[in-house]
Coordinates of C-alpha atoms and ligand atoms in Angstrom, one line a residue:
M15 CA -52.8 -0.3 33.6
K16 CA -49.4 0.7 35.9
T17 CA -47.8 2.4 32.8
F18 CA -51.3 4.4 32.6
K19 CA -50.6 5.6 36.5
S20 CA -46.9 6.6 35.8
I21 CA -47.5 8.8 32.7
N22 CA -50.2 10.3 34.2
Q23 CA -48.3 11.2 37.1
I24 CA -45.1 12.1 34.8
Q25 CA -48.0 14.7 33.2
Q26 CA -49.5 15.5 36.1
R27 CA -45.5 16.1 36.8
Y28 CA -45.2 18.2 33.8
N29 CA -48.0 20.2 34.4
G30 CA -46.7 21.3 38.0
I31 CA -43.7 22.5 36.4
I32 CA -45.1 24.2 33.9
F33 CA -47.8 25.7 36.2
L34 CA -44.8 27.2 38.3
L35 CA -42.7 28.2 35.4
L36 CA -45.4 30.2 34.7
F37 CA -46.1 31.7 38.2
L38 CA -42.7 32.7 38.1
M39 CA -42.6 34.5 35.1
A40 CA -45.7 36.1 35.7
P41 CA -44.8 39.1 37.0
S42 CA -42.7 39.7 33.9
I43 CA -45.4 38.6 31.0
S44 CA -48.1 41.0 32.7
N45 CA -46.2 43.8 33.5
P46 CA -42.6 44.1 31.4
I47 CA -42.0 47.2 32.8
L48 CA -41.0 45.2 36.3
A49 CA -36.9 45.3 36.7
Q50 CA -36.4 41.6 36.4
T51 CA -32.2 41.4 36.6
N52 CA -29.6 44.1 37.2
K53 CA -29.1 44.6 33.3
D54 CA -32.8 45.5 33.0
K55 CA -32.8 48.0 36.2
P56 CA -32.8 51.3 34.9
N57 CA -30.5 54.0 36.2
V58 CA -32.9 57.0 38.4
V59 CA -32.3 60.6 38.1
L60 CA -34.7 62.6 39.7
I61 CA -34.1 66.5 39.1
Y62 CA -35.9 68.1 41.5
A63 CA -36.2 71.9 40.8
D64 CA -36.6 75.0 43.4
D65 CA -39.8 77.2 42.7
L66 CA -40.1 76.5 38.5
G67 CA -43.6 77.0 38.0
Y68 CA -46.3 75.0 35.7
G69 CA -46.0 77.9 33.4
D70 CA -42.6 78.2 33.5
V71 CA -41.0 75.8 31.1
G72 CA -41.7 76.5 27.2
C73 CA -43.8 72.7 26.6
Y74 CA -45.9 73.7 29.9
G75 CA -46.7 76.8 27.7
A76 CA -44.0 79.2 28.3
T77 CA -43.2 82.0 25.3
K78 CA -41.3 84.5 27.1
V79 CA -38.5 82.2 28.3
K80 CA -36.8 79.3 26.5
T81 CA -36.3 75.8 28.2
P82 CA -34.8 73.7 25.5
N83 CA -33.6 71.2 27.4
I84 CA -36.6 70.6 29.7
D85 CA -38.5 70.8 26.3
K86 CA -36.9 68.1 24.7
L87 CA -37.2 65.9 28.0
A88 CA -41.0 65.9 26.5
T89 CA -40.5 65.0 23.1
D90 CA -38.1 62.5 24.1
G91 CA -41.1 61.0 26.8
L92 CA -44.2 61.9 28.8
L93 CA -45.4 65.2 29.9
F94 CA -48.3 64.7 32.7
K95 CA -50.9 67.9 32.9
N96 CA -51.9 66.9 36.6
G97 CA -48.5 66.5 38.0
Y98 CA -47.9 67.6 41.8
A99 CA -45.9 68.4 45.0
T100 CA -47.7 67.6 48.0
S101 CA -46.8 70.9 49.5
A102 CA -46.4 74.6 48.3
T103 CA -42.6 75.1 50.0
C104 CA -39.5 73.3 50.1
T105 CA -39.3 71.0 53.2
P106 CA -42.9 69.6 53.3
S107 CA -42.5 68.4 49.5
R108 CA -39.3 67.3 49.9
Y109 CA -40.5 64.7 53.3
S110 CA -43.1 63.5 51.7
L111 CA -40.8 62.5 48.2
L112 CA -38.5 61.3 50.0
T113 CA -40.4 59.2 53.2
G114 CA -43.7 58.7 51.3
Q115 CA -45.7 60.7 53.9
Y116 CA -47.7 63.5 53.3
A117 CA -45.9 66.4 55.6
W118 CA -48.8 67.2 57.3
R119 CA -48.7 64.3 59.5
R120 CA -45.9 65.3 61.4
E121 CA -45.8 69.0 63.1
D122 CA -41.6 69.7 62.4
T123 CA -42.0 69.3 58.6
G124 CA -41.9 73.4 58.0
I125 CA -39.8 75.5 56.0
A126 CA -36.6 74.2 57.7
T127 CA -34.2 77.0 59.3
G128 CA -30.6 76.5 58.0
D129 CA -29.4 75.1 61.4
A130 CA -32.4 72.4 62.0
S131 CA -31.8 69.0 63.2
L132 CA -32.4 66.5 60.2
I133 CA -36.5 65.8 60.4
I134 CA -36.7 62.5 58.8
D135 CA -36.3 59.5 61.4
P136 CA -33.7 56.9 59.7
A137 CA -35.3 54.2 61.3
N138 CA -38.0 54.4 58.6
K139 CA -37.4 53.4 55.8
S140 CA -36.9 56.2 52.9
I141 CA -36.7 56.6 49.0
A142 CA -33.3 55.5 49.0
D143 CA -33.3 52.6 51.0
V144 CA -35.6 51.4 48.5
F145 CA -32.8 51.3 45.8
K146 CA -30.1 50.4 48.4
S147 CA -32.4 47.4 48.6
A148 CA -32.1 46.6 44.9
N149 CA -28.7 47.2 44.8
Y150 CA -28.4 50.3 43.3
K151 CA -25.4 53.3 44.3
T152 CA -27.1 56.2 45.3
A153 CA -26.5 59.6 45.2
V154 CA -28.2 63.0 46.6
L155 CA -26.4 66.4 45.1
G156 CA -27.9 69.8 45.4
K157 CA -29.9 71.3 48.3
W158 CA -31.1 69.1 51.1
H159 CA -33.0 71.5 53.7
L160 CA -34.7 68.7 55.7
G161 CA -32.3 69.4 58.7
L162 CA -29.2 67.7 59.9
G163 CA -27.7 65.8 63.1
N164 CA -29.2 65.2 65.8
S165 CA -31.3 67.6 67.8
P166 CA -30.9 70.8 68.4
G167 CA -28.6 70.7 65.0
P168 CA -25.5 70.1 63.9
N169 CA -22.0 71.2 64.7
W170 CA -20.7 72.4 62.0
N171 CA -16.9 71.9 63.1
H172 CA -17.3 68.0 63.3
Y173 CA -19.1 64.9 62.3
I174 CA -22.2 65.8 60.9
S175 CA -24.7 62.6 61.3
P176 CA -27.6 61.4 61.1
G177 CA -28.4 62.8 57.4
P178 CA -28.6 61.7 54.1
L179 CA -26.0 58.9 54.3
E180 CA -28.0 57.4 57.2
L181 CA -31.0 57.3 55.2
G182 CA -30.1 55.6 52.4
F183 CA -27.8 57.7 49.7
D184 CA -24.1 55.9 49.4
Y185 CA -22.7 59.5 48.4
S186 CA -24.2 63.0 49.4
F187 CA -23.1 66.8 48.1
I188 CA -25.4 69.2 49.3
I189 CA -26.0 72.4 50.2
P190 CA -27.8 71.9 53.9
A191 CA -30.8 74.3 53.8
T192 CA -31.6 77.0 50.8
L193 CA -29.5 79.6 49.1
D194 CA -30.8 82.2 51.4
R195 CA -30.1 80.7 54.3
V196 CA -26.2 80.4 56.3
P197 CA -25.0 77.9 57.0
T198 CA -23.4 78.7 53.1
V199 CA -21.0 76.0 52.6
F200 CA -21.1 72.7 51.0
V201 CA -21.5 69.0 53.8
K202 CA -19.6 66.4 51.6
D203 CA -20.9 63.0 53.1
H204 CA -20.2 64.3 56.7
H205 CA -18.3 67.0 57.2
V206 CA -18.3 70.4 55.8
L207 CA -16.1 70.6 52.5
D208 CA -13.1 72.7 52.6
L209 CA -13.3 74.1 56.3
D210 CA -9.5 75.2 58.0
L211 CA -10.6 74.2 61.7
K212 CA -8.7 76.7 62.6
D213 CA -11.6 79.5 61.6
S214 CA -14.2 77.3 62.6
M215 CA -17.8 78.1 61.9
L216 CA -20.7 79.1 64.1
V217 CA -24.6 79.5 62.3
S218 CA -27.1 81.2 64.8
Y219 CA -31.0 81.5 63.9
T220 CA -31.8 83.8 66.9
N221 CA -28.9 85.8 67.5
P222 CA -26.2 87.6 66.1
V223 CA -22.7 85.6 66.0
G224 CA -19.3 87.3 64.8
N225 CA -18.4 90.5 63.3
E226 CA -19.5 90.0 59.9
P227 CA -21.9 92.8 58.6
T228 CA -25.9 92.6 58.1
G229 CA -28.1 93.7 55.6
K230 CA -29.9 95.2 58.0
D231 CA -26.6 97.4 59.3
N232 CA -24.6 97.5 56.3
P233 CA -27.0 97.7 53.1
E234 CA -24.0 99.5 51.2
K235 CA -22.0 96.2 51.4
L236 CA -24.7 94.5 49.1
K237 CA -24.8 94.0 45.5
M238 CA -28.5 92.5 45.6
M239 CA -30.7 94.5 47.8
Y240 CA -33.5 92.4 50.0
S241 CA -37.1 93.2 49.5
H242 CA -38.1 91.7 52.9
G243 CA -36.4 89.3 55.3
H244 CA -33.1 88.7 54.4
D245 CA -31.4 91.2 56.1
Q246 CA -28.9 89.2 57.9
T247 CA -25.2 87.7 57.7
I248 CA -24.1 89.0 54.0
V249 CA -22.0 85.8 51.8
N250 CA -20.9 86.7 49.0
G251 CA -22.5 90.4 48.8
I252 CA -26.1 88.8 49.4
S253 CA -27.7 89.1 53.3
R254 CA -29.4 86.0 54.1
I255 CA -31.6 84.4 56.2
G256 CA -29.9 83.9 59.8
Y257 CA -25.9 84.7 61.0
M258 CA -23.2 82.5 60.5
T259 CA -19.0 83.5 61.4
G260 CA -16.1 81.5 60.4
G261 CA -15.7 78.6 58.0
N262 CA -14.3 81.2 55.3
A263 CA -12.6 78.6 53.1
A264 CA -15.8 76.7 52.7
L265 CA -18.5 79.3 51.7
W266 CA -19.7 78.8 48.1
K267 CA -20.6 81.3 45.6
D268 CA -24.0 81.7 44.5
E269 CA -22.4 82.0 41.1
E270 CA -20.6 78.8 40.8
L271 CA -23.2 76.5 42.1
A272 CA -24.6 75.2 38.9
P273 CA -21.7 73.6 37.1
I274 CA -20.1 72.3 40.7
F275 CA -23.2 70.1 40.7
I276 CA -23.0 69.3 37.4
N277 CA -19.1 68.0 37.8
E278 CA -19.7 66.2 41.1
T279 CA -23.3 64.2 39.2
R280 CA -20.2 63.8 36.1
K281 CA -18.2 62.1 38.6
F282 CA -20.6 60.3 40.4
I283 CA -22.2 58.9 36.8
S284 CA -18.6 57.9 35.4
E285 CA -17.7 55.6 38.5
N286 CA -21.0 54.0 38.9
Q287 CA -22.0 53.1 35.4
G288 CA -21.4 49.6 35.8
N289 CA -24.2 49.4 38.5
P290 CA -27.7 51.0 38.1
F291 CA -27.7 54.0 40.2
F292 CA -30.0 56.6 41.4
I293 CA -29.4 60.5 41.5
Y294 CA -31.6 62.7 43.4
F295 CA -30.3 65.9 42.0
P296 CA -32.4 68.6 43.7
S297 CA -31.2 71.2 42.0
S298 CA -30.8 74.8 43.8
D299 CA -32.7 76.9 40.7
I300 CA -34.6 79.2 40.6
H301 CA -34.9 79.9 44.3
V302 CA -33.5 83.3 45.7
P303 CA -31.0 84.4 45.9
R304 CA -31.4 84.4 41.8
S305 CA -27.4 84.5 41.5
P306 CA -26.9 82.5 38.2
N307 CA -23.3 81.9 36.5
K308 CA -22.0 84.6 34.5
M309 CA -22.9 82.4 31.5
F310 CA -26.6 82.9 31.8
V311 CA -26.8 86.9 33.4
G312 CA -28.9 88.7 30.9
K313 CA -29.5 86.3 28.2
S314 CA -33.1 85.7 29.2
G315 CA -34.5 89.1 29.1
L316 CA -36.9 88.4 31.9
G317 CA -34.1 89.4 34.4
A318 CA -32.8 87.4 37.3
R319 CA -35.7 84.7 37.7
G320 CA -35.7 83.8 34.0
D321 CA -31.7 83.7 33.8
A322 CA -31.8 81.2 36.5
I323 CA -34.7 79.3 34.5
L324 CA -31.7 79.2 31.6
Q325 CA -29.3 77.9 34.3
L326 CA -32.1 74.9 35.2
D327 CA -32.5 74.6 31.4
W328 CA -28.6 74.0 30.9
T329 CA -28.3 72.0 33.9
V330 CA -31.1 69.4 32.8
G331 CA -29.2 69.5 29.1
Q332 CA -25.7 68.8 31.1
I333 CA -27.2 65.7 32.4
V334 CA -28.6 64.7 29.5
H335 CA -25.4 65.2 27.7
I336 CA -23.1 63.2 30.4
L337 CA -25.8 60.2 30.0
D338 CA -25.8 60.2 26.4
S339 CA -22.0 60.4 26.1
L340 CA -21.8 57.3 28.1
K341 CA -24.2 55.4 26.2
L342 CA -26.5 55.2 29.6
S343 CA -29.8 57.3 28.0
D344 CA -31.8 53.9 26.9
N345 CA -32.2 52.3 30.2
T346 CA -32.2 55.7 32.1
L347 CA -35.5 57.0 33.6
I348 CA -35.7 61.0 34.1
V349 CA -38.4 62.2 35.9
L350 CA -38.3 66.2 36.4
S351 CA -40.3 68.0 38.7
S352 CA -40.8 71.1 41.0
D353 CA -41.0 71.5 44.8
N354 CA -43.7 74.0 44.5
G355 CA -45.1 76.3 42.4
P356 CA -43.5 79.6 41.7
V357 CA -42.9 83.1 43.5
V358 CA -42.0 85.9 42.0
D359 CA -40.4 88.5 44.7
D360 CA -39.0 86.1 47.1
G361 CA -37.5 88.8 49.2
Y362 CA -35.1 90.5 46.6
E363 CA -35.3 93.5 44.8
D364 CA -33.7 91.0 41.6
K365 CA -36.1 92.8 39.0
A366 CA -37.6 89.7 38.6
V367 CA -41.1 91.4 38.9
E368 CA -40.5 94.4 36.8
M369 CA -39.0 92.5 34.0
L370 CA -42.1 89.9 33.5
N371 CA -42.5 90.9 30.0
G372 CA -46.2 89.2 30.3
H373 CA -44.2 85.6 31.2
K374 CA -46.7 83.7 33.3
P375 CA -45.1 81.6 35.7
S376 CA -48.5 80.1 37.4
G377 CA -49.7 79.1 34.0
E378 CA -53.5 79.7 33.7
F379 CA -53.5 78.7 37.6
R380 CA -54.5 81.2 40.5
G381 CA -51.6 81.4 43.6
G382 CA -48.2 80.2 43.7
K383 CA -45.7 79.2 46.0
Y384 CA -47.4 79.3 49.4
S385 CA -50.4 78.5 48.2
K386 CA -53.1 76.4 48.4
F387 CA -54.6 77.3 44.8
E388 CA -53.6 75.1 42.0
A389 CA -50.5 76.8 41.0
G390 CA -49.1 75.8 44.8
T391 CA -48.3 72.4 43.9
R392 CA -49.3 71.8 40.3
V393 CA -46.0 72.0 39.1
P394 CA -44.1 70.4 35.7
F395 CA -43.8 66.4 35.8
I396 CA -41.9 64.8 33.2
V397 CA -41.0 61.5 32.8
K398 CA -38.1 60.0 29.7
W399 CA -37.4 56.5 29.8
P400 CA -36.6 55.5 26.2
R401 CA -36.8 52.1 26.5
K402 CA -40.1 51.9 28.2
V403 CA -41.7 55.3 27.7
K404 CA -43.4 56.7 24.6
A405 CA -41.7 59.9 23.2
G406 CA -43.6 62.5 23.0
T407 CA -46.4 61.7 24.7
Q408 CA -48.9 62.9 27.0
S409 CA -51.0 61.8 30.5
S410 CA -53.4 63.7 31.9
A411 CA -53.7 61.1 34.9
M412 CA -53.2 62.7 38.6
I413 CA -49.7 61.6 40.3
S414 CA -48.2 63.4 42.8
Q415 CA -44.2 63.3 43.6
V416 CA -45.6 61.3 46.8
D417 CA -45.5 58.8 44.3
L418 CA -42.4 58.0 43.9
F419 CA -41.5 55.9 46.8
A420 CA -44.2 52.9 46.3
T421 CA -43.9 53.3 42.6
M422 CA -40.1 52.5 42.6
A423 CA -40.9 49.8 45.1
Q424 CA -43.5 48.0 42.9
L425 CA -40.9 48.5 40.1
F426 CA -38.1 46.1 41.7
Q427 CA -41.2 44.2 43.2
Q428 CA -39.9 45.0 46.6
K429 CA -42.9 44.9 48.9
L430 CA -44.3 47.8 51.3
E431 CA -45.1 47.3 54.9
T432 CA -48.1 49.5 56.2
Q433 CA -46.1 51.9 57.7
D434 CA -44.0 52.3 54.6
A435 CA -44.5 55.2 52.6
P436 CA -47.9 55.8 53.7
D437 CA -49.1 58.2 51.6
S438 CA -47.8 56.6 48.0
F439 CA -49.2 54.7 45.6
P440 CA -47.9 52.0 43.3
L441 CA -48.2 54.1 39.8
L442 CA -45.7 52.2 37.7
T443 CA -48.1 51.9 34.6
T444 CA -49.4 55.4 35.4
L445 CA -45.5 56.8 35.2
T446 CA -44.6 54.9 32.0
G447 CA -47.5 56.0 30.0
K448 CA -49.4 52.5 29.9
N449 CA -52.3 53.4 31.9
K450 CA -53.9 56.7 31.6
V451 CA -55.6 56.2 35.3
G452 CA -53.6 58.0 38.0
R453 CA -54.4 58.6 41.9
D454 CA -58.1 59.1 42.9
H455 CA -57.6 61.7 44.8
I456 CA -54.6 64.1 46.3
I457 CA -54.3 66.5 49.2
V458 CA -52.2 69.2 48.8
H459 CA -51.0 71.5 51.7
N460 CA -49.8 75.0 52.7
Q461 CA -51.2 76.2 56.0
G462 CA -54.3 74.1 56.1
L463 CA -55.6 71.2 53.5
A464 CA -57.3 70.8 50.1
I465 CA -58.4 67.7 48.5
I466 CA -58.5 67.1 44.6
K467 CA -60.5 64.6 43.1
G468 CA -61.6 64.2 39.6
D469 CA -62.9 68.4 38.6
W470 CA -63.2 68.7 41.5
K471 CA -61.4 70.6 44.5
Y472 CA -62.1 71.7 48.2
I473 CA -60.1 73.9 50.2
A474 CA -61.0 73.6 53.9
P475 CA -61.6 76.9 55.6
S476 CA -58.6 78.2 57.9
S477 CA -58.0 81.1 60.0
G478 CA -54.6 82.0 58.3
K479 CA -54.1 85.2 56.4
P480 CA -55.5 85.5 52.5
Y481 CA -52.2 86.8 51.7
L482 CA -48.8 86.6 52.7
K483 CA -47.1 88.8 55.3
N484 CA -46.3 92.6 53.6
T485 CA -47.0 90.7 50.1
N486 CA -49.8 90.5 47.0
I487 CA -48.8 86.3 47.5
E488 CA -52.4 84.7 47.5
T489 CA -52.0 81.9 50.1
G490 CA -55.5 80.1 49.3
N491 CA -56.5 80.6 53.5
S492 CA -60.4 81.6 53.8
V493 CA -62.8 80.8 56.5
E494 CA -64.9 80.0 54.0
P495 CA -65.2 76.6 53.0
Q496 CA -64.6 77.1 49.2
L497 CA -65.4 74.5 45.9
Y498 CA -64.1 74.5 42.3
N499 CA -64.4 73.1 39.1
I500 CA -60.6 72.9 38.4
K501 CA -61.8 71.4 35.1
Q502 CA -64.1 74.3 33.8
D503 CA -62.5 77.0 36.2
A504 CA -58.6 76.0 36.0
G505 CA -57.8 79.5 37.8
E506 CA -60.5 79.0 40.6
Q507 CA -62.3 82.1 40.4
V508 CA -65.7 81.0 41.4
N509 CA -66.3 79.3 44.2
L510 CA -68.9 76.7 44.1
A511 CA -69.6 75.7 48.0
S512 CA -72.8 77.2 48.6
K513 CA -74.0 75.7 44.7
H514 CA -73.1 72.3 45.8
P515 CA -73.2 71.2 49.1
E516 CA -72.9 67.6 48.6
M517 CA -69.8 67.6 46.8
V518 CA -68.6 70.3 49.7
E519 CA -70.0 67.3 52.1
S520 CA -68.7 64.5 50.4
L521 CA -64.8 65.9 49.6
K522 CA -64.9 66.9 53.2
S523 CA -65.3 63.9 54.4
L524 CA -63.1 62.2 52.2
L525 CA -60.6 64.4 53.3
N526 CA -61.0 64.3 56.9
Q527 CA -60.8 60.0 56.7
I528 CA -57.4 60.5 55.3
E529 CA -56.1 62.9 57.7
H530 CA -57.6 60.9 60.6
H531 CA -56.4 57.3 59.5
P532 CA -52.3 57.2 59.5
N533 CA -52.6 55.4 56.3
S534 CA -53.7 56.7 52.9
R535 CA -52.9 53.7 50.8
T536 CA -53.3 50.4 52.4
S537 CA -56.6 52.0 53.8
K538 CA -58.2 51.7 50.4
I539 CA -60.0 55.2 51.5
N540 CA -62.1 56.3 48.8
Ligands
NG6_607 C1 -39.3 82.3 53.3 C2 -38.4 83.1 52.7 C3 -38.5 82.8 51.5 C4 -38.0 81.6 51.0 C5 -38.9 80.9 51.7 C6 -38.3 79.0 51.4 C7 -38.4 85.6 53.9 C8 -39.2 86.8 54.1 N1 -39.1 84.6 53.0 O1 -39.4 82.3 55.1 O2 -37.7 83.9 51.0 O3 -36.6 81.5 51.6 O4 -39.0 80.5 53.1 O5 -38.6 78.9 50.1 O6 -37.6 84.9 54.8 S1 -38.7 77.2 50.0 O7 -38.6 77.5 48.7 O8 -37.2 76.5 50.6 O9 -39.7 76.7 51.0
CA608 CA1 -38.9 75.7 46.9

């Protein structure tokens, strides 16, 4: 009897140990994608193009411009047909990507000036912090455009902080804002690169500073004429938005940017290949002014915009080549997307309009950059991860860049608090193509909001103008409610609001709930 009892006890204990082991192993059994050990952890390279449209790349249907390297990412990986930026301009989309929060929840997330202070609070968790907590080496290499320093903005001649390094990046090599905004210098970690303090810099977005020529007063000095805006300080033969003086040794040349960012990438990857690394690579292509390297000038046949697409494609090819040559590709997750949709004339006379030659940057969609219509935010979204993602696949699941935050936390089994990345959904199995279902809905924005759920899209009425000032760029603004069936009418031509008032009500109510609840992930609004 005694023996029997102890055998029974042993059996129970044995069962307990098995149960514990199974419990510990459960995540890896049920989800083989989760990164358990340092060796499992994929390197992550997030290539974030600027103003690249859904129709601008071959694998999304472009025929007039060739993008073999981007297309190869898709043949080696997974192409999302319903991938979204959160906003139709740069700063708010980048804000959402890095914070996991819809930018319209905050007032100061519109297109930032080049001298703006940092708009992300370092006290909050960023996507780079997720990687840091998983022991990654992290870098941002490219266009920032989220402000730097404390209010009222950085002193360019001193220590520039807070910025990327205070948001979880170990290394930062950036241009502060856009190609068309001063200051046209690199900021490396906390300082302007190559700045000679005897020639200190001054930047203003309100008053002219220094004696540098401007586009407005000295158009004869321009190598590229502006078409709207962009008539202030001339740097490298191109007039920009904003005034700047000094800092001559630190000025970059537009034509040299792409190879410089590739060199930085090569250096960072070779130095950190022993560790898992995360590189946020926000390319400055194909934003205006489009002034690519001479390798690409005249090569696309579509003018400067097409040539800039070639440069972006080259950049993608170079990054893949660096990873291949170091034998890192198998366990590297590359995500390629764009901050907002396409624009053809964005303020310079670069022949982009005249030389389109039938190319359709927005694909079959309506609108583009600055628009609540589909092309404003539905963007290329490609994932390559040879170890986990099946090559040559496609997904119709809805996914947004704002989801990358929670999805990466999910990969590392990190718990997010309610306030962390409040609009980001963990979609790891969707991102890797194992699950064909993605988000239930997405809110997109530019001067007001629109919501997409299933086949339907509702654009809330707004008082803004239907066209961007002095242009023929459609914003999607209307004082009337708009309802489109984007499955049957991808070009958003037929407003069905009066025909389907019940659908309008249902989407309007969902939109209102999300708008007035600070957290769309844990609130489980559906
Ligand atoms: C606009 C600029 C445009 C571009 C945009 C920001 C004018 C007339 N237009 O104000 O050229 O710089 O801001 O683009 O100045 S984004 O992709 O960074 O959001
Ligand atoms: Ca942009």
